[in-house]
Structures are given as C-alpha cells and as structure tokens.
Amino acid sequence: MKNVALITGASSGIGKELATIHAENGNDIVAVASNLSRLQDLRDELDAEYGVNVIIIAQDLTEEGAAKAVFGAVQEAGIEIEYLMNNAGFGGHGKFHERDWEQDARMIQLNVVVLTELTRLFLPIFVERKHGRILNTSSTASLVPGPLQAVYYATKAYVTSFSNALAGELHDSPVTVTNLMPGATNTGFVTSSGLEGTDMFSDLGSPVRVAKAGYDAMMRGEIDVVSGLRLSHRITLSLVPFLPKRLVLSQVREGQEVKAR
Ligand SMILES: NC(=O)c1ccc[n+]([C@@H]2O[C@H](COP(=O)([O-])OP(=O)(O)OC[C@H]3O[C@@H](n4cnc5c(N)ncnc54)[C@H](OP(=O)(O)O)[C@@H]3O)[C@@H](O)[C@H]2O)c1
C-alpha cells in the first residue's frame, strides 16, 4: 500500500471528502467508522474511480479499547500509516443539565479521548522515522464557549489546544500536526447533532471545500486552517477576545436556539 492515510469518520461528510481527495491523488486509505455498509460503498466507489486500495475497519470508536483495536489491526496487517486524519466526531444540542449524560460521555470519548489516544499510538512512529502528518478536525466552535452545545464546544476547544501544542512540540521535526476548524458545514452532523432550524446552521458550507482546505493545509504543514465560515462570522470571531463575555455567550446561545425545523 502507498502513502496510506488512516481516516476516522471516513464514511460520510468531511471524512468521506478527505478520503476522496487522498484517493484522487492515487493514494491508499484505511477508512474507519461504525457503519459497515457505508464504508463498503466508499471502498467500492474509490476502487472503481481511482483504483486505490481501501481497507475498511468498522468500529464504534466510543467502545472501550477501540483506538488500540484500530492500531492493532493496522500493525497486524503490516500497513505503514503516513497520514493520520482524526476526523470522526459528533455534537449534541440542548442544555447540559437536561441532556442525556451517556450521550455526552460518548461524545467526549470520541471527540477527545480517541483522537488523543490514536495520536499517542501513531505519533511516536512518525517521529522515530521522521515523516508523517496529522490532521485533526476541530471546529470554529473551539474558539468560543457554546451554550446549548456546551460539551461539544469544549471537546473542540481541547482539540485545537492539543493540536496546536503538539505542533509546538514538533517545531524541529518534519512531522506536522494541522488543526482544521470548519464552520457550519452541510453534512450529517447537522441532523445528528439536532441543529436543524438554528440560525447558526441556516447557511451551510460545502464539505468538499472544507476537506480540500484541510487536506492542503496538512500537506503544507500549516498549524491552523479555518474553512467554510462567512466573512461576517470570521470578523466576529476575531473580535471575541475583546468583547464582553456575556455578549459572546448570548450571541452563541441565540445562534443555536432552534427556531424552526
Ligand atoms: N458539519 C459541521 O458543521 C461541522 C463543523 C465543525 C466541525 N465539524 C466536525 O467535522 C467532523 C466530521 O463531521 P461531519 O460534519 O463530516 O459529520 P458526519 O457526516 O456526521 O460525519 C461524522 C463521521 O464520524 C463518524 N462517527 C460518528 N460516531 C462514530 C463512532 N461512534 N465511531 C466511529 N465513527 C463515528 C461517522 O461514521 P459512522 O456514522 O459510520 O459511525 C461519520 O463518518 C466531526 O469531528 C465534527 O465535529 C463538523
């Protein structure tokens, strides 16, 4: 296998587009997600279109020991991973104290723990052999607190901080860590996270464009990339550190109130 990318959440949305871009360039893939039939469809599509090898691993990454199981499967098959794209993630709408705790615990497990553990498993190999790139899908949500998605925003703040810190630790290494921060993007995330009918998700960016921005930034070894955000939102986000916290909280809360489904 050649220039292999391990992509979590490759079965749909941004992850599927990352897989497609990687395949378009003639490279092979290990695609991880929980939905087996969507992974099989992806493998068949990319094989037919680009003739690349796609190994699929159907794994619910929120299960105990999932990251080690994925790493073990790759090692056992003798596959050398060149690119690690930690992209799988989900959100969840509602007031924290009213939400199902098990759902939020699973979210933390996937968005934070599994991303960190997969990085911990693969990064020493990348550093030792002096090549390899990591792309972590965070969110513009990482830049502000998120009333009505409190846990999700906090998980993404972790991803941005963690990814940027690793980039700092690797400043003298050819190994790179890139943090992708999409704005509201047209994927399954919107319905699975209960965000239909909110102002924030009324105008959605293209997952193809977001994936391309992330992929290109990873290839250039950039630290951060924001994609799929309207100019007005970019300007507002850049002003956040200077605005009163109550104003920021009310703006985000109002943007995430469900007005119509
Ligand atoms: N869409 C947005 O507006 C937006 C904005 C900012 C950041 N993001 C981030 O972008 C990333 C990709 O999301 P998306 O927008 O492309 O949404 P999506 O279409 O819902 O894709 C999510 C991917 O994660 C996988 N996944 C979810 N739960 C999983 C589990 N328990 N085990 C294994 N895989 C799991 C899904 O696969 P299965 O269903 O097959 O398990 C799917 O491939 C996420 O980290 C998300 O937080 C999205």
mmCIF file of C-alpha atoms and ligand atoms in Angstrom:
data_model
loop_
_atom_site.group_PDB
_atom_site.id
_atom_site.type_symbol
_atom_site.label_atom_id
_atom_site.label_comp_id
_atom_site.label_asym_id
_atom_site.label_seq_id
_atom_site.Cartn_x
_atom_site.Cartn_y
_atom_site.Cartn_z
ATOM 1 C CA MET A 1 0.000 0.000 0.000
ATOM 2 C CA LYS A 2 1.147 3.501 -0.832
ATOM 3 C CA ASN A 3 1.072 6.791 1.139
ATOM 4 C CA VAL A 4 -1.597 5.372 3.395
ATOM 5 C CA ALA A 5 -3.970 7.720 5.240
ATOM 6 C CA LEU A 6 -5.902 6.426 8.220
ATOM 7 C CA ILE A 7 -9.091 8.479 8.286
ATOM 8 C CA THR A 8 -11.635 8.219 11.106
ATOM 9 C CA GLY A 9 -15.198 9.183 10.219
ATOM 10 C CA ALA A 10 -14.472 8.371 6.568
ATOM 11 C CA SER A 11 -17.980 7.015 5.906
ATOM 12 C CA SER A 12 -19.649 10.411 5.369
ATOM 13 C CA GLY A 13 -19.332 14.195 5.313
ATOM 14 C CA ILE A 14 -15.917 15.827 5.637
ATOM 15 C CA GLY A 15 -14.131 12.499 6.256
ATOM 16 C CA LYS A 16 -15.533 10.973 3.075
ATOM 17 C CA GLU A 17 -14.310 14.017 1.131
ATOM 18 C CA LEU A 18 -10.863 13.741 2.736
ATOM 19 C CA ALA A 19 -10.752 10.108 1.605
ATOM 20 C CA THR A 20 -11.813 11.067 -1.916
ATOM 21 C CA ILE A 21 -9.138 13.762 -2.229
ATOM 22 C CA HIS A 22 -6.480 11.354 -0.976
ATOM 23 C CA ALA A 23 -7.653 8.698 -3.453
ATOM 24 C CA GLU A 24 -7.777 11.188 -6.352
ATOM 25 C CA ASN A 25 -4.043 11.633 -5.811
ATOM 26 C CA GLY A 26 -3.567 7.852 -6.228
ATOM 27 C CA ASN A 27 -3.026 7.089 -2.544
ATOM 28 C CA ASP A 28 -4.338 4.270 -0.344
ATOM 29 C CA ILE A 29 -6.615 4.514 2.665
ATOM 30 C CA VAL A 30 -7.581 2.862 5.917
ATOM 31 C CA ALA A 31 -11.147 4.046 6.458
ATOM 32 C CA VAL A 32 -12.613 3.820 9.963
ATOM 33 C CA ALA A 33 -16.224 4.420 11.031
ATOM 34 C CA SER A 34 -19.014 2.456 12.659
ATOM 35 C CA ASN A 35 -21.316 1.999 9.656
ATOM 36 C CA LEU A 36 -20.058 -1.038 7.708
ATOM 37 C CA SER A 37 -22.255 -0.675 4.627
ATOM 38 C CA ARG A 38 -21.298 2.994 4.107
ATOM 39 C CA LEU A 39 -17.631 2.007 4.407
ATOM 40 C CA GLN A 40 -18.144 -0.772 1.853
ATOM 41 C CA ASP A 41 -19.775 1.723 -0.528
ATOM 42 C CA LEU A 42 -16.826 4.102 -0.064
ATOM 43 C CA ARG A 43 -14.320 1.321 -0.741
ATOM 44 C CA ASP A 44 -16.165 0.245 -3.905
ATOM 45 C CA GLU A 45 -16.513 3.838 -5.161
ATOM 46 C CA LEU A 46 -12.851 4.744 -4.625
ATOM 47 C CA ASP A 47 -11.633 1.457 -6.049
ATOM 48 C CA ALA A 48 -13.792 1.817 -9.177
ATOM 49 C CA GLU A 49 -12.985 5.513 -9.694
ATOM 50 C CA TYR A 50 -9.289 5.704 -8.763
ATOM 51 C CA GLY A 51 -8.077 2.064 -8.443
ATOM 52 C CA VAL A 52 -6.715 2.641 -4.936
ATOM 53 C CA ASN A 53 -6.672 0.195 -2.020
ATOM 54 C CA VAL A 54 -9.177 0.993 0.718
ATOM 55 C CA ILE A 55 -9.023 -1.137 3.865
ATOM 56 C CA ILE A 56 -12.134 -0.660 5.957
ATOM 57 C CA ILE A 57 -12.379 -1.011 9.711
ATOM 58 C CA ALA A 58 -15.950 -0.964 11.005
ATOM 59 C CA GLN A 59 -15.537 0.030 14.616
ATOM 60 C CA ASP A 60 -17.659 2.006 17.032
ATOM 61 C CA LEU A 61 -14.871 4.229 18.297
ATOM 62 C CA THR A 62 -16.730 5.015 21.532
ATOM 63 C CA GLU A 63 -16.333 1.417 22.659
ATOM 64 C CA GLU A 64 -13.755 0.599 25.319
ATOM 65 C CA GLY A 65 -10.364 -0.215 23.735
ATOM 66 C CA ALA A 66 -11.412 0.997 20.239
ATOM 67 C CA ALA A 67 -8.298 3.077 19.488
ATOM 68 C CA LYS A 68 -5.999 0.197 20.457
ATOM 69 C CA ALA A 69 -8.090 -2.202 18.354
ATOM 70 C CA VAL A 70 -7.710 0.038 15.270
ATOM 71 C CA PHE A 71 -3.975 0.488 15.868
ATOM 72 C CA GLY A 72 -3.575 -3.271 16.427
ATOM 73 C CA ALA A 73 -5.411 -4.138 13.195
ATOM 74 C CA VAL A 74 -3.177 -1.792 11.199
ATOM 75 C CA GLN A 75 0.013 -3.121 12.792
ATOM 76 C CA GLU A 76 -1.050 -6.726 12.299
ATOM 77 C CA ALA A 77 -1.712 -6.104 8.613
ATOM 78 C CA GLY A 78 1.758 -4.549 8.301
ATOM 79 C CA ILE A 79 0.357 -1.271 6.979
ATOM 80 C CA GLU A 80 2.563 1.796 7.375
ATOM 81 C CA ILE A 81 0.444 4.877 8.059
ATOM 82 C CA GLU A 82 1.754 8.107 6.543
ATOM 83 C CA TYR A 83 -1.183 10.387 7.364
ATOM 84 C CA LEU A 84 -3.455 10.222 10.413
ATOM 85 C CA MET A 85 -6.700 12.147 9.996
ATOM 86 C CA ASN A 86 -8.625 12.234 13.268
ATOM 87 C CA ASN A 87 -11.945 13.405 11.890
ATOM 88 C CA ALA A 88 -14.754 11.327 13.482
ATOM 89 C CA GLY A 89 -16.891 13.336 15.845
ATOM 90 C CA PHE A 90 -20.415 14.318 16.726
ATOM 91 C CA GLY A 91 -22.238 17.050 18.595
ATOM 92 C CA GLY A 92 -25.444 17.301 20.579
ATOM 93 C CA HIS A 93 -27.926 20.091 21.192
ATOM 94 C CA GLY A 94 -29.597 21.176 24.433
ATOM 95 C CA LYS A 95 -28.936 22.473 27.923
ATOM 96 C CA PHE A 96 -26.161 20.460 29.572
ATOM 97 C CA HIS A 97 -28.169 19.680 32.721
ATOM 98 C CA GLU A 98 -31.067 18.321 30.655
ATOM 99 C CA ARG A 99 -29.058 16.250 28.178
ATOM 100 C CA ASP A 100 -28.503 12.516 28.367
ATOM 101 C CA TRP A 101 -25.197 12.087 30.175
ATOM 102 C CA GLU A 102 -24.359 8.855 28.350
ATOM 103 C CA GLN A 103 -24.516 10.709 25.018
ATOM 104 C CA ASP A 104 -22.211 13.465 26.283
ATOM 105 C CA ALA A 105 -19.809 10.898 27.752
ATOM 106 C CA ARG A 106 -19.672 9.111 24.374
ATOM 107 C CA MET A 107 -19.038 12.472 22.691
ATOM 108 C CA ILE A 108 -16.086 13.195 24.972
ATOM 109 C CA GLN A 109 -14.793 9.681 24.359
ATOM 110 C CA LEU A 110 -14.889 10.081 20.565
ATOM 111 C CA ASN A 111 -14.034 13.766 20.101
ATOM 112 C CA VAL A 112 -11.326 13.908 22.791
ATOM 113 C CA VAL A 113 -10.121 10.550 24.151
ATOM 114 C CA VAL A 114 -9.998 8.512 20.933
ATOM 115 C CA LEU A 115 -8.415 11.395 18.975
ATOM 116 C CA THR A 116 -5.758 11.747 21.674
ATOM 117 C CA GLU A 117 -5.135 8.015 22.005
ATOM 118 C CA LEU A 118 -4.793 7.413 18.249
ATOM 119 C CA THR A 119 -2.350 10.321 18.121
ATOM 120 C CA ARG A 120 -0.397 8.842 21.035
ATOM 121 C CA LEU A 121 -0.246 5.456 19.286
ATOM 122 C CA PHE A 122 0.887 6.704 15.857
ATOM 123 C CA LEU A 123 2.934 9.818 16.637
ATOM 124 C CA PRO A 124 5.967 8.034 18.166
ATOM 125 C CA ILE A 125 6.262 6.003 14.942
ATOM 126 C CA PHE A 126 6.069 9.168 12.807
ATOM 127 C CA VAL A 127 8.676 10.947 14.962
ATOM 128 C CA GLU A 128 11.020 7.961 15.027
ATOM 129 C CA ARG A 129 11.032 7.525 11.237
ATOM 130 C CA LYS A 130 10.972 11.327 10.645
ATOM 131 C CA HIS A 131 7.914 11.527 8.433
ATOM 132 C CA GLY A 132 4.157 11.588 8.800
ATOM 133 C CA ARG A 133 1.409 14.178 9.055
ATOM 134 C CA ILE A 134 -1.611 14.514 11.319
ATOM 135 C CA LEU A 135 -4.836 16.384 10.535
ATOM 136 C CA ASN A 136 -7.272 16.847 13.418
ATOM 137 C CA THR A 137 -10.791 18.035 12.636
ATOM 138 C CA SER A 138 -11.678 20.563 15.303
ATOM 139 C CA SER A 139 -14.229 23.350 14.688
ATOM 140 C CA THR A 140 -14.640 27.116 14.810
ATOM 141 C CA ALA A 141 -16.674 26.105 17.882
ATOM 142 C CA SER A 142 -13.298 25.651 19.576
ATOM 143 C CA LEU A 143 -12.825 29.426 19.661
ATOM 144 C CA VAL A 144 -15.796 30.318 21.906
ATOM 145 C CA PRO A 145 -17.864 28.746 24.706
ATOM 146 C CA GLY A 146 -21.025 27.124 23.297
ATOM 147 C CA PRO A 147 -24.231 27.477 25.310
ATOM 148 C CA LEU A 148 -26.697 24.813 24.063
ATOM 149 C CA GLN A 149 -23.746 22.685 22.895
ATOM 150 C CA ALA A 150 -21.562 23.106 25.970
ATOM 151 C CA VAL A 151 -19.806 19.741 25.846
ATOM 152 C CA TYR A 152 -19.305 19.749 22.070
ATOM 153 C CA TYR A 153 -17.660 23.204 22.069
ATOM 154 C CA ALA A 154 -15.467 22.181 25.000
ATOM 155 C CA THR A 155 -14.346 18.999 23.201
ATOM 156 C CA LYS A 156 -13.334 21.085 20.197
ATOM 157 C CA ALA A 157 -11.504 23.646 22.367
ATOM 158 C CA TYR A 158 -9.496 20.656 23.593
ATOM 159 C CA VAL A 159 -8.766 19.515 20.020
ATOM 160 C CA THR A 160 -7.496 22.936 18.958
ATOM 161 C CA SER A 161 -5.366 23.396 22.075
ATOM 162 C CA PHE A 162 -3.965 19.851 21.893
ATOM 163 C CA SER A 163 -3.211 20.017 18.158
ATOM 164 C CA ASN A 164 -1.536 23.426 18.410
ATOM 165 C CA ALA A 165 0.534 22.296 21.401
ATOM 166 C CA LEU A 166 1.778 19.230 19.510
ATOM 167 C CA ALA A 167 2.686 21.458 16.555
ATOM 168 C CA GLY A 168 4.777 23.479 19.028
ATOM 169 C CA GLU A 169 6.460 20.368 20.419
ATOM 170 C CA LEU A 170 7.290 19.205 16.879
ATOM 171 C CA HIS A 171 8.731 22.557 15.728
ATOM 172 C CA ASP A 172 12.085 20.959 14.923
ATOM 173 C CA SER A 173 10.635 17.767 13.392
ATOM 174 C CA PRO A 174 9.453 17.131 9.821
ATOM 175 C CA VAL A 175 6.294 15.609 11.380
ATOM 176 C CA THR A 176 3.391 18.070 11.368
ATOM 177 C CA VAL A 177 0.052 18.485 13.150
ATOM 178 C CA THR A 178 -2.644 20.582 11.461
ATOM 179 C CA ASN A 179 -5.840 21.738 13.136
ATOM 180 C CA LEU A 180 -8.853 22.070 10.809
ATOM 181 C CA MET A 181 -11.627 24.390 12.030
ATOM 182 C CA PRO A 182 -14.725 24.122 9.819
ATOM 183 C CA GLY A 183 -17.641 26.491 10.200
ATOM 184 C CA ALA A 184 -21.217 25.166 9.791
ATOM 185 C CA THR A 185 -20.927 22.573 7.012
ATOM 186 C CA ASN A 186 -23.548 20.640 5.073
ATOM 187 C CA THR A 187 -23.102 17.091 6.423
ATOM 188 C CA GLY A 188 -24.972 14.522 8.508
ATOM 189 C CA PHE A 189 -23.649 16.376 11.561
ATOM 190 C CA VAL A 190 -26.446 18.956 11.341
ATOM 191 C CA THR A 191 -29.268 16.435 11.877
ATOM 192 C CA SER A 192 -27.342 14.010 14.094
ATOM 193 C CA SER A 193 -26.497 16.917 16.419
ATOM 194 C CA GLY A 194 -30.068 18.316 16.452
ATOM 195 C CA LEU A 195 -29.058 21.641 14.886
ATOM 196 C CA GLU A 196 -31.684 21.955 12.143
ATOM 197 C CA GLY A 197 -33.678 25.161 12.470
ATOM 198 C CA THR A 198 -30.921 27.113 14.207
ATOM 199 C CA ASP A 199 -29.590 30.397 12.757
ATOM 200 C CA MET A 200 -26.026 29.124 13.024
ATOM 201 C CA PHE A 201 -26.807 26.205 10.723
ATOM 202 C CA SER A 202 -29.059 28.099 8.286
ATOM 203 C CA ASP A 203 -26.248 28.789 5.803
ATOM 204 C CA LEU A 204 -24.020 25.768 5.285
ATOM 205 C CA GLY A 205 -20.606 25.430 3.673
ATOM 206 C CA SER A 206 -19.551 22.647 1.328
ATOM 207 C CA PRO A 207 -17.824 19.593 2.846
ATOM 208 C CA VAL A 208 -15.756 19.273 -0.353
ATOM 209 C CA ARG A 209 -14.338 22.745 0.125
ATOM 210 C CA VAL A 210 -13.703 22.208 3.855
ATOM 211 C CA ALA A 211 -11.927 18.900 3.229
ATOM 212 C CA LYS A 212 -9.791 20.436 0.460
ATOM 213 C CA ALA A 213 -8.761 23.336 2.704
ATOM 214 C CA GLY A 214 -7.843 20.910 5.498
ATOM 215 C CA TYR A 215 -6.034 18.478 3.226
ATOM 216 C CA ASP A 216 -3.983 21.193 1.510
ATOM 217 C CA ALA A 217 -3.104 22.817 4.847
ATOM 218 C CA MET A 218 -1.977 19.425 6.196
ATOM 219 C CA MET A 219 0.217 18.903 3.139
ATOM 220 C CA ARG A 220 1.800 22.320 3.696
ATOM 221 C CA GLY A 221 2.284 21.547 7.405
ATOM 222 C CA GLU A 222 0.186 24.530 8.499
ATOM 223 C CA ILE A 223 -0.809 24.801 12.159
ATOM 224 C CA ASP A 224 -4.407 26.045 11.763
ATOM 225 C CA VAL A 225 -6.929 26.331 8.974
ATOM 226 C CA VAL A 226 -10.429 27.826 9.137
ATOM 227 C CA SER A 227 -12.842 26.925 6.346
ATOM 228 C CA GLY A 228 -16.492 27.363 5.464
ATOM 229 C CA LEU A 229 -17.055 30.487 7.527
ATOM 230 C CA ARG A 230 -18.837 33.576 6.244
ATOM 231 C CA LEU A 231 -16.694 36.744 6.283
ATOM 232 C CA SER A 232 -19.009 38.376 8.840
ATOM 233 C CA HIS A 233 -18.535 35.392 11.184
ATOM 234 C CA ARG A 234 -14.765 35.461 10.655
ATOM 235 C CA ILE A 235 -14.697 39.123 11.676
ATOM 236 C CA THR A 236 -16.926 38.475 14.717
ATOM 237 C CA LEU A 237 -14.758 35.536 15.822
ATOM 238 C CA SER A 238 -11.579 37.613 15.566
ATOM 239 C CA LEU A 239 -13.175 40.197 17.894
ATOM 240 C CA VAL A 240 -14.230 37.661 20.563
ATOM 241 C CA PRO A 241 -11.266 38.234 22.932
ATOM 242 C CA PHE A 242 -12.159 41.952 23.089
ATOM 243 C CA LEU A 243 -15.924 41.586 23.595
ATOM 244 C CA PRO A 244 -17.724 41.272 26.970
ATOM 245 C CA LYS A 245 -18.180 37.565 27.800
ATOM 246 C CA ARG A 246 -21.948 37.961 28.417
ATOM 247 C CA LEU A 247 -22.382 39.354 24.901
ATOM 248 C CA VAL A 248 -20.436 36.454 23.377
ATOM 249 C CA LEU A 249 -22.477 33.911 25.357
ATOM 250 C CA SER A 250 -25.814 35.441 24.338
ATOM 251 C CA GLN A 251 -24.781 35.643 20.671
ATOM 252 C CA VAL A 252 -23.761 31.970 20.558
ATOM 253 C CA ARG A 253 -26.851 30.882 22.537
ATOM 254 C CA GLU A 254 -29.213 32.776 20.223
ATOM 255 C CA GLY A 255 -27.449 31.375 17.163
ATOM 256 C CA GLN A 256 -28.075 27.867 18.459
ATOM 257 C CA GLU A 257 -31.689 28.233 19.559
ATOM 258 C CA VAL A 258 -33.946 26.013 17.477
ATOM 259 C CA LYS A 259 -36.401 28.392 15.752
ATOM 260 C CA ALA A 260 -37.958 26.169 13.100
ATOM 261 C CA ARG A 261 -37.500 22.592 11.960
HETATM 262 N N1 LIG B 1 -20.662 19.689 9.851
HETATM 263 C C1 LIG B 1 -20.298 20.726 10.577
HETATM 264 O O1 LIG B 1 -20.981 21.774 10.601
HETATM 265 C C2 LIG B 1 -19.003 20.681 11.349
HETATM 266 C C3 LIG B 1 -18.464 21.903 11.783
HETATM 267 C C4 LIG B 1 -17.279 21.878 12.505
HETATM 268 C C5 LIG B 1 -16.642 20.675 12.768
HETATM 269 N N2 LIG B 1 -17.198 19.507 12.347
HETATM 270 C C6 LIG B 1 -16.507 18.253 12.674
HETATM 271 O O2 LIG B 1 -16.229 17.556 11.474
HETATM 272 C C7 LIG B 1 -16.025 16.175 11.791
HETATM 273 C C8 LIG B 1 -16.742 15.340 10.754
HETATM 274 O O3 LIG B 1 -18.139 15.535 10.887
HETATM 275 P P1 LIG B 1 -19.094 15.760 9.626
HETATM 276 O O4 LIG B 1 -19.539 17.167 9.662
HETATM 277 O O5 LIG B 1 -18.465 15.265 8.407
HETATM 278 O O6 LIG B 1 -20.356 14.898 10.081
HETATM 279 P P2 LIG B 1 -20.888 13.472 9.615
HETATM 280 O O7 LIG B 1 -21.238 13.485 8.178
HETATM 281 O O8 LIG B 1 -21.940 13.138 10.614
HETATM 282 O O9 LIG B 1 -19.635 12.518 9.808
HETATM 283 C C9 LIG B 1 -19.225 12.058 11.065
HETATM 284 C C10 LIG B 1 -18.314 10.856 10.865
HETATM 285 O O10 LIG B 1 -17.902 10.389 12.162
HETATM 286 C C11 LIG B 1 -18.186 9.005 12.247
HETATM 287 N N3 LIG B 1 -18.581 8.611 13.585
HETATM 288 C C12 LIG B 1 -19.537 9.166 14.367
HETATM 289 N N4 LIG B 1 -19.668 8.462 15.505
HETATM 290 C C13 LIG B 1 -18.772 7.438 15.431
HETATM 291 C C14 LIG B 1 -18.439 6.373 16.277
HETATM 292 N N5 LIG B 1 -19.048 6.184 17.466
HETATM 293 N N6 LIG B 1 -17.476 5.511 15.894
HETATM 294 C C15 LIG B 1 -16.864 5.649 14.694
HETATM 295 N N7 LIG B 1 -17.135 6.652 13.844
HETATM 296 C C16 LIG B 1 -18.080 7.532 14.213
HETATM 297 C C17 LIG B 1 -19.378 8.793 11.302
HETATM 298 O O11 LIG B 1 -19.390 7.446 10.830
HETATM 299 P P3 LIG B 1 -20.488 6.341 11.208
HETATM 300 O O12 LIG B 1 -21.803 7.030 11.239
HETATM 301 O O13 LIG B 1 -20.329 5.348 10.120
HETATM 302 O O14 LIG B 1 -20.038 5.842 12.508
HETATM 303 C C18 LIG B 1 -19.040 9.721 10.159
HETATM 304 O O15 LIG B 1 -18.184 9.097 9.246
HETATM 305 C C19 LIG B 1 -16.514 15.982 13.227
HETATM 306 O O16 LIG B 1 -15.401 15.887 14.085
HETATM 307 C C20 LIG B 1 -17.289 17.252 13.506
HETATM 308 O O17 LIG B 1 -17.288 17.596 14.867
HETATM 309 C C21 LIG B 1 -18.359 19.487 11.637
#
